[in-house]
Amino acid sequence: MASQQAGQNAIAASGIADAIITSCDFVNYDYDKLQYAFKVGVKSESDPSGKITYFTAGSDHAVKCN
């Protein structure tokens, strides 16, 4: 459930109209905030050889990775 929300947040943050999730890997669990963090890969579905953009995402955020 948490990974699904993280994926949706990454798609929203990407700004890609036809974005798909290419990967979603568990990164961390913050015990103080009681939140999961995932590294989510997102790319355009219409460009199979397109660049994958990675985000660190959780249930209420998504931040582009460098």
Tab-separated table of N, CA and C in Angstrom:
chain	number	residue	atom	x	y	z
A	1	MET	N	0.819	-1.195	0.000
A	1	MET	CA	0.000	0.000	0.000
A	1	MET	C	0.865	1.262	0.000
A	2	ALA	N	1.867	1.318	0.845
A	2	ALA	CA	2.743	2.494	0.912
A	2	ALA	C	3.513	2.668	-0.390
A	3	SER	N	3.940	1.562	-0.995
A	3	SER	CA	4.688	1.661	-2.248
A	3	SER	C	3.805	2.165	-3.385
A	4	GLN	N	2.526	1.808	-3.386
A	4	GLN	CA	1.606	2.297	-4.413
A	4	GLN	C	1.449	3.810	-4.311
A	5	GLN	N	1.284	4.319	-3.108
A	5	GLN	CA	1.131	5.758	-2.918
A	5	GLN	C	2.416	6.482	-3.299
A	6	ALA	N	3.559	5.909	-2.947
A	6	ALA	CA	4.841	6.504	-3.314
A	6	ALA	C	4.975	6.571	-4.835
A	7	GLY	N	4.575	5.515	-5.518
A	7	GLY	CA	4.620	5.494	-6.974
A	7	GLY	C	3.730	6.551	-7.593
A	8	GLN	N	2.532	6.698	-7.079
A	8	GLN	CA	1.617	7.707	-7.584
A	8	GLN	C	2.157	9.119	-7.345
A	9	ASN	N	2.784	9.332	-6.199
A	9	ASN	CA	3.379	10.637	-5.909
A	9	ASN	C	4.545	10.932	-6.847
A	10	ALA	N	5.337	9.928	-7.163
A	10	ALA	CA	6.451	10.109	-8.098
A	10	ALA	C	5.941	10.436	-9.496
A	11	ILE	N	4.888	9.759	-9.931
A	11	ILE	CA	4.291	10.056	-11.236
A	11	ILE	C	3.798	11.498	-11.265
A	12	ALA	N	3.109	11.914	-10.221
A	12	ALA	CA	2.601	13.286	-10.161
A	12	ALA	C	3.743	14.290	-10.183
A	13	ALA	N	4.815	14.008	-9.454
A	13	ALA	CA	5.957	14.930	-9.385
A	13	ALA	C	6.734	14.979	-10.697
A	14	SER	N	6.657	13.913	-11.492
A	14	SER	CA	7.423	13.872	-12.738
A	14	SER	C	6.906	14.850	-13.783
A	15	GLY	N	5.605	15.103	-13.771
A	15	GLY	CA	5.022	15.985	-14.772
A	15	GLY	C	4.883	15.346	-16.143
A	16	ILE	N	5.130	14.052	-16.246
A	16	ILE	CA	5.022	13.325	-17.515
A	16	ILE	C	3.581	12.834	-17.659
A	17	ALA	N	2.929	13.222	-18.754
A	17	ALA	CA	1.512	12.906	-18.943
A	17	ALA	C	1.245	11.404	-19.005
A	18	ASP	N	2.129	10.651	-19.653
A	18	ASP	CA	1.914	9.205	-19.804
A	18	ASP	C	2.968	8.411	-19.026
A	19	ALA	N	3.263	8.867	-17.833
A	19	ALA	CA	4.316	8.251	-17.014
A	19	ALA	C	3.928	6.852	-16.543
A	20	ILE	N	4.940	5.986	-16.495
A	20	ILE	CA	4.781	4.654	-15.912
A	20	ILE	C	5.914	4.442	-14.914
A	21	ILE	N	5.674	3.574	-13.956
A	21	ILE	CA	6.676	3.240	-12.943
A	21	ILE	C	7.521	2.097	-13.482
A	22	THR	N	8.835	2.284	-13.485
A	22	THR	CA	9.730	1.238	-13.974
A	22	THR	C	10.341	0.438	-12.834
A	23	SER	N	10.422	1.050	-11.649
A	23	SER	CA	10.954	0.343	-10.478
A	23	SER	C	10.481	1.044	-9.212
A	24	CYS	N	10.429	0.284	-8.138
A	24	CYS	CA	10.047	0.843	-6.843
A	24	CYS	C	10.749	0.014	-5.774
A	25	ASP	N	11.809	0.573	-5.205
A	25	ASP	CA	12.630	-0.151	-4.247
A	25	ASP	C	12.548	0.494	-2.870
A	26	PHE	N	12.384	-0.324	-1.845
A	26	PHE	CA	12.349	0.164	-0.475
A	26	PHE	C	13.695	0.772	-0.113
A	27	VAL	N	13.671	1.953	0.514
A	27	VAL	CA	14.886	2.641	0.908
A	27	VAL	C	15.012	2.723	2.425
A	28	ASN	N	13.937	3.154	3.087
A	28	ASN	CA	14.057	3.448	4.508
A	28	ASN	C	12.684	3.491	5.177
A	29	TYR	N	12.697	3.323	6.491
A	29	TYR	CA	11.505	3.566	7.296
A	29	TYR	C	11.895	4.521	8.409
A	30	ASP	N	11.263	5.685	8.448
A	30	ASP	CA	11.554	6.701	9.451
A	30	ASP	C	10.652	6.448	10.658
A	31	TYR	N	11.233	5.933	11.727
A	31	TYR	CA	10.460	5.591	12.910
A	31	TYR	C	9.911	6.814	13.623
A	32	ASP	N	10.595	7.952	13.514
A	32	ASP	CA	10.112	9.180	14.152
A	32	ASP	C	8.849	9.696	13.465
A	33	LYS	N	8.830	9.634	12.147
A	33	LYS	CA	7.686	10.136	11.371
A	33	LYS	C	6.712	9.030	10.990
A	34	LEU	N	7.092	7.772	11.238
A	34	LEU	CA	6.288	6.605	10.868
A	34	LEU	C	5.970	6.614	9.373
A	35	GLN	N	7.022	6.824	8.544
A	35	GLN	CA	6.863	6.892	7.099
A	35	GLN	C	7.878	6.010	6.388
A	36	TYR	N	7.409	5.391	5.316
A	36	TYR	CA	8.279	4.627	4.433
A	36	TYR	C	8.862	5.550	3.372
A	37	ALA	N	10.012	5.175	2.817
A	37	ALA	CA	10.595	5.884	1.682
A	37	ALA	C	10.999	4.849	0.633
A	38	PHE	N	10.756	5.179	-0.626
A	38	PHE	CA	11.061	4.300	-1.740
A	38	PHE	C	11.808	5.078	-2.811
A	39	LYS	N	12.650	4.382	-3.565
A	39	LYS	CA	13.271	4.963	-4.752
A	39	LYS	C	12.442	4.482	-5.932
A	40	VAL	N	11.797	5.425	-6.607
A	40	VAL	CA	10.854	5.101	-7.678
A	40	VAL	C	11.396	5.602	-9.012
A	41	GLY	N	11.454	4.714	-10.000
A	41	GLY	CA	11.854	5.078	-11.351
A	41	GLY	C	10.624	5.332	-12.196
A	42	VAL	N	10.627	6.449	-12.934
A	42	VAL	CA	9.480	6.849	-13.755
A	42	VAL	C	9.978	7.237	-15.142
A	43	LYS	N	9.225	6.850	-16.175
A	43	LYS	CA	9.546	7.277	-17.540
A	43	LYS	C	8.272	7.339	-18.359
A	44	SER	N	8.399	7.897	-19.547
A	44	SER	CA	7.263	8.030	-20.454
A	44	SER	C	6.943	6.680	-21.078
A	45	GLU	N	5.683	6.305	-21.060
A	45	GLU	CA	5.260	5.032	-21.650
A	45	GLU	C	5.404	5.051	-23.176
A	46	SER	N	5.265	6.220	-23.787
A	46	SER	CA	5.327	6.312	-25.245
A	46	SER	C	6.759	6.328	-25.793
A	47	ASP	N	7.757	6.370	-24.917
A	47	ASP	CA	9.164	6.378	-25.346
A	47	ASP	C	9.898	5.220	-24.657
A	48	PRO	N	9.836	4.005	-25.222
A	48	PRO	CA	10.415	2.827	-24.582
A	48	PRO	C	11.907	2.947	-24.270
A	49	SER	N	12.636	3.707	-25.067
A	49	SER	CA	14.072	3.848	-24.813
A	49	SER	C	14.389	5.155	-24.091
A	50	GLY	N	13.358	5.796	-23.561
A	50	GLY	CA	13.533	7.088	-22.895
A	50	GLY	C	14.248	6.988	-21.559
A	51	LYS	N	14.683	8.138	-21.095
A	51	LYS	CA	15.415	8.247	-19.837
A	51	LYS	C	14.495	7.978	-18.651
A	52	ILE	N	15.017	7.250	-17.684
A	52	ILE	CA	14.290	6.998	-16.443
A	52	ILE	C	14.698	8.063	-15.431
A	53	THR	N	13.706	8.690	-14.817
A	53	THR	CA	13.943	9.684	-13.773
A	53	THR	C	13.610	9.041	-12.435
A	54	TYR	N	14.495	9.209	-11.461
A	54	TYR	CA	14.304	8.589	-10.152
A	54	TYR	C	13.864	9.612	-9.115
A	55	PHE	N	12.972	9.160	-8.242
A	55	PHE	CA	12.447	9.980	-7.164
A	55	PHE	C	12.556	9.219	-5.850
A	56	THR	N	12.813	9.945	-4.777
A	56	THR	CA	12.639	9.404	-3.435
A	56	THR	C	11.231	9.805	-3.045
A	57	ALA	N	10.393	8.820	-2.776
A	57	ALA	CA	8.973	9.112	-2.556
A	57	ALA	C	8.434	8.350	-1.365
A	58	GLY	N	7.397	8.914	-0.773
A	58	GLY	CA	6.698	8.293	0.332
A	58	GLY	C	5.213	8.504	0.173
A	59	SER	N	4.474	8.306	1.249
A	59	SER	CA	3.022	8.407	1.184
A	59	SER	C	2.530	9.838	0.999
A	60	ASP	N	3.387	10.829	1.253
A	60	ASP	CA	2.940	12.222	1.126
A	60	ASP	C	3.963	13.131	0.442
A	61	HIS	N	4.935	12.548	-0.267
A	61	HIS	CA	5.952	13.367	-0.919
A	61	HIS	C	6.653	12.609	-2.039
A	62	ALA	N	7.312	13.371	-2.901
A	62	ALA	CA	8.200	12.818	-3.923
A	62	ALA	C	9.213	13.898	-4.273
A	63	VAL	N	10.486	13.533	-4.230
A	63	VAL	CA	11.575	14.462	-4.508
A	63	VAL	C	12.477	13.814	-5.538
A	64	LYS	N	12.802	14.571	-6.591
A	64	LYS	CA	13.667	14.061	-7.645
A	64	LYS	C	15.070	13.806	-7.094
A	65	CYS	N	15.626	12.647	-7.428
A	65	CYS	CA	16.983	12.290	-7.017
A	65	CYS	C	17.979	12.897	-7.995
A	66	ASN	N	19.169	13.195	-7.516
A	66	ASN	CA	20.236	13.722	-8.378
A	66	ASN	C	20.946	12.599	-9.081
